[in-house]
């Protein structure tokens, strides 16, 4: 299994199935998806996309420091969820991005991100139609 940088269209099927089930396919496209600096990643096994995530340049101030990247649209194929794939993928992403990043984490995913080195900052907030979210940050430190 390995981390691959892929095209936007390669992440759309899992975004749709896992993150926007039952919604129009158009809802799976995020602002910034086509930016030159945006990178789409997949965790691939035997040519099959098992997990996806997108990294965008989107600086966010956290405690007076700018966290330069945002992780968006992370999802694992439901048939493969809960087997450690998302964790392996995130560890590989930490190395590839090689910088600090933040994300809006769904409540159900907070423990998953915490186990993978992220911390919650600030108060929970609602994204209409999707639910409670927390801003979480992975801080790249020397040696991490
Ligand atoms: C969150 C997610 C990306 C993790 O990927 P994964 O390959 O299942 O990750 P792992 O097997 O390494 O870890 C599983 C952890 O994810 C949590 N999890 C969240 N949603 C889950 C789901 N639908 N199925 C299984 N585990 C899920 C589990 O509780 C588990 O955490 P725990 O060990 O602390 O209990 C994946 O489960 C998923 O796509 N969930 C639905 C979409 C989602 O919530 N994406 C995050 C948006 S911020």
PDB file of C-alpha atoms and ligand atoms in Angstrom, residues 18-19 50-52 73-78 80-88 103-106 108-109 111-113 115-116 133, ligand 1:
ATOM      1  CA  UNK A  18     -18.583   8.661   2.377  1.00  0.00           C
ATOM      2  CA  UNK A  19     -18.812  12.424   2.893  1.00  0.00           C
ATOM      3  CA  UNK A  50      -8.876   2.943  -0.140  1.00  0.00           C
ATOM      4  CA  UNK A  51      -8.587   6.356   1.508  1.00  0.00           C
ATOM      5  CA  UNK A  52      -8.467   9.952   0.278  1.00  0.00           C
ATOM      6  CA  UNK A  73     -12.155  15.603   2.552  1.00  0.00           C
ATOM      7  CA  UNK A  74     -10.514  12.737   4.421  1.00  0.00           C
ATOM      8  CA  UNK A  75     -12.421   9.482   3.970  1.00  0.00           C
ATOM      9  CA  UNK A  76     -11.763   5.751   3.952  1.00  0.00           C
ATOM     10  CA  UNK A  77     -13.734   3.289   1.829  1.00  0.00           C
ATOM     11  CA  UNK A  78     -16.364   1.930   4.275  1.00  0.00           C
ATOM     12  CA  UNK A  80     -11.880  -0.925   4.614  1.00  0.00           C
ATOM     13  CA  UNK A  81     -12.615   1.435   7.547  1.00  0.00           C
ATOM     14  CA  UNK A  82     -11.456   0.612  11.058  1.00  0.00           C
ATOM     15  CA  UNK A  83      -8.437  -1.414   9.895  1.00  0.00           C
ATOM     16  CA  UNK A  84      -5.737   1.193  10.446  1.00  0.00           C
ATOM     17  CA  UNK A  85      -5.635   2.405   6.837  1.00  0.00           C
ATOM     18  CA  UNK A  86      -6.569   5.999   7.706  1.00  0.00           C
ATOM     19  CA  UNK A  87      -3.837   6.081  10.365  1.00  0.00           C
ATOM     20  CA  UNK A  88      -1.133   4.774   7.999  1.00  0.00           C
ATOM     21  CA  UNK A 103      -8.647  20.557   9.636  1.00  0.00           C
ATOM     22  CA  UNK A 104     -12.304  20.851  10.550  1.00  0.00           C
ATOM     23  CA  UNK A 105     -12.850  17.456  12.158  1.00  0.00           C
ATOM     24  CA  UNK A 106     -16.224  15.809  12.479  1.00  0.00           C
ATOM     25  CA  UNK A 108     -16.839  11.090  15.152  1.00  0.00           C
ATOM     26  CA  UNK A 109     -13.306  11.533  13.823  1.00  0.00           C
ATOM     27  CA  UNK A 111     -10.387  10.468  18.538  1.00  0.00           C
ATOM     28  CA  UNK A 112      -8.959   9.167  15.255  1.00  0.00           C
ATOM     29  CA  UNK A 113      -7.122  12.448  14.639  1.00  0.00           C
ATOM     30  CA  UNK A 115      -4.402   9.219  17.999  1.00  0.00           C
ATOM     31  CA  UNK A 116      -2.556  10.516  14.956  1.00  0.00           C
ATOM     32  CA  UNK A 133     -16.969  19.976  14.100  1.00  0.00           C
TER      33      UNK A 133
HETATM   34  C1  LIG B   1     -12.374   8.801   9.957  1.00  0.00           C
HETATM   35  C2  LIG B   1     -11.796   7.850   8.904  1.00  0.00           C
HETATM   36  C3  LIG B   1     -11.176   8.665   7.756  1.00  0.00           C
HETATM   37  C4  LIG B   1     -10.730   6.995   9.544  1.00  0.00           C
HETATM   38  O1  LIG B   1     -10.184   6.097   8.585  1.00  0.00           O
HETATM   39  P1  LIG B   1      -9.948   4.552   8.987  1.00  0.00           P
HETATM   40  O2  LIG B   1      -9.217   3.914   7.850  1.00  0.00           O
HETATM   41  O3  LIG B   1     -11.221   3.952   9.431  1.00  0.00           O
HETATM   42  O4  LIG B   1      -8.946   4.798  10.217  1.00  0.00           O
HETATM   43  P2  LIG B   1      -8.337   3.788  11.267  1.00  0.00           P
HETATM   44  O5  LIG B   1      -8.766   2.385  10.986  1.00  0.00           O
HETATM   45  O6  LIG B   1      -6.894   4.096  11.327  1.00  0.00           O
HETATM   46  O7  LIG B   1      -8.996   4.313  12.620  1.00  0.00           O
HETATM   47  C5  LIG B   1     -10.361   4.106  12.848  1.00  0.00           C
HETATM   48  C6  LIG B   1     -10.854   5.196  13.761  1.00  0.00           C
HETATM   49  O8  LIG B   1     -11.752   6.069  13.058  1.00  0.00           O
HETATM   50  C7  LIG B   1     -13.001   6.148  13.786  1.00  0.00           C
HETATM   51  N1  LIG B   1     -14.082   6.190  12.823  1.00  0.00           N
HETATM   52  C8  LIG B   1     -14.766   7.298  12.492  1.00  0.00           C
HETATM   53  N2  LIG B   1     -15.698   6.996  11.580  1.00  0.00           N
HETATM   54  C9  LIG B   1     -15.576   5.658  11.336  1.00  0.00           C
HETATM   55  C10 LIG B   1     -16.260   4.740  10.477  1.00  0.00           C
HETATM   56  N3  LIG B   1     -17.266   5.150   9.667  1.00  0.00           N
HETATM   57  N4  LIG B   1     -15.871   3.446  10.469  1.00  0.00           N
HETATM   58  C11 LIG B   1     -14.855   3.026  11.255  1.00  0.00           C
HETATM   59  N5  LIG B   1     -14.164   3.848  12.085  1.00  0.00           N
HETATM   60  C12 LIG B   1     -14.537   5.156  12.119  1.00  0.00           C
HETATM   61  C13 LIG B   1     -13.047   4.915  14.651  1.00  0.00           C
HETATM   62  O9  LIG B   1     -13.792   5.219  15.805  1.00  0.00           O
HETATM   63  C14 LIG B   1     -11.600   4.654  14.943  1.00  0.00           C
HETATM   64  O10 LIG B   1     -11.201   5.448  16.026  1.00  0.00           O
HETATM   65  P3  LIG B   1     -10.806   4.776  17.429  1.00  0.00           P
HETATM   66  O11 LIG B   1      -9.810   3.693  17.109  1.00  0.00           O
HETATM   67  O12 LIG B   1     -10.238   5.897  18.205  1.00  0.00           O
HETATM   68  O13 LIG B   1     -12.092   4.253  17.938  1.00  0.00           O
HETATM   69  C15 LIG B   1     -12.902   6.906   8.305  1.00  0.00           C
HETATM   70  O14 LIG B   1     -13.410   6.098   9.305  1.00  0.00           O
HETATM   71  C16 LIG B   1     -14.007   7.630   7.595  1.00  0.00           C
HETATM   72  O15 LIG B   1     -13.941   7.819   6.381  1.00  0.00           O
HETATM   73  N6  LIG B   1     -15.073   8.013   8.333  1.00  0.00           N
HETATM   74  C17 LIG B   1     -16.229   8.653   7.754  1.00  0.00           C
HETATM   75  C18 LIG B   1     -15.892  10.017   7.159  1.00  0.00           C
HETATM   76  C19 LIG B   1     -15.284  10.961   8.166  1.00  0.00           C
HETATM   77  O16 LIG B   1     -15.787  11.124   9.268  1.00  0.00           O
HETATM   78  N7  LIG B   1     -14.183  11.611   7.723  1.00  0.00           N
HETATM   79  C20 LIG B   1     -13.500  12.583   8.530  1.00  0.00           C
HETATM   80  C21 LIG B   1     -14.032  13.923   8.175  1.00  0.00           C
HETATM   81  S1  LIG B   1     -13.322  15.139   9.260  1.00  0.00           S
END
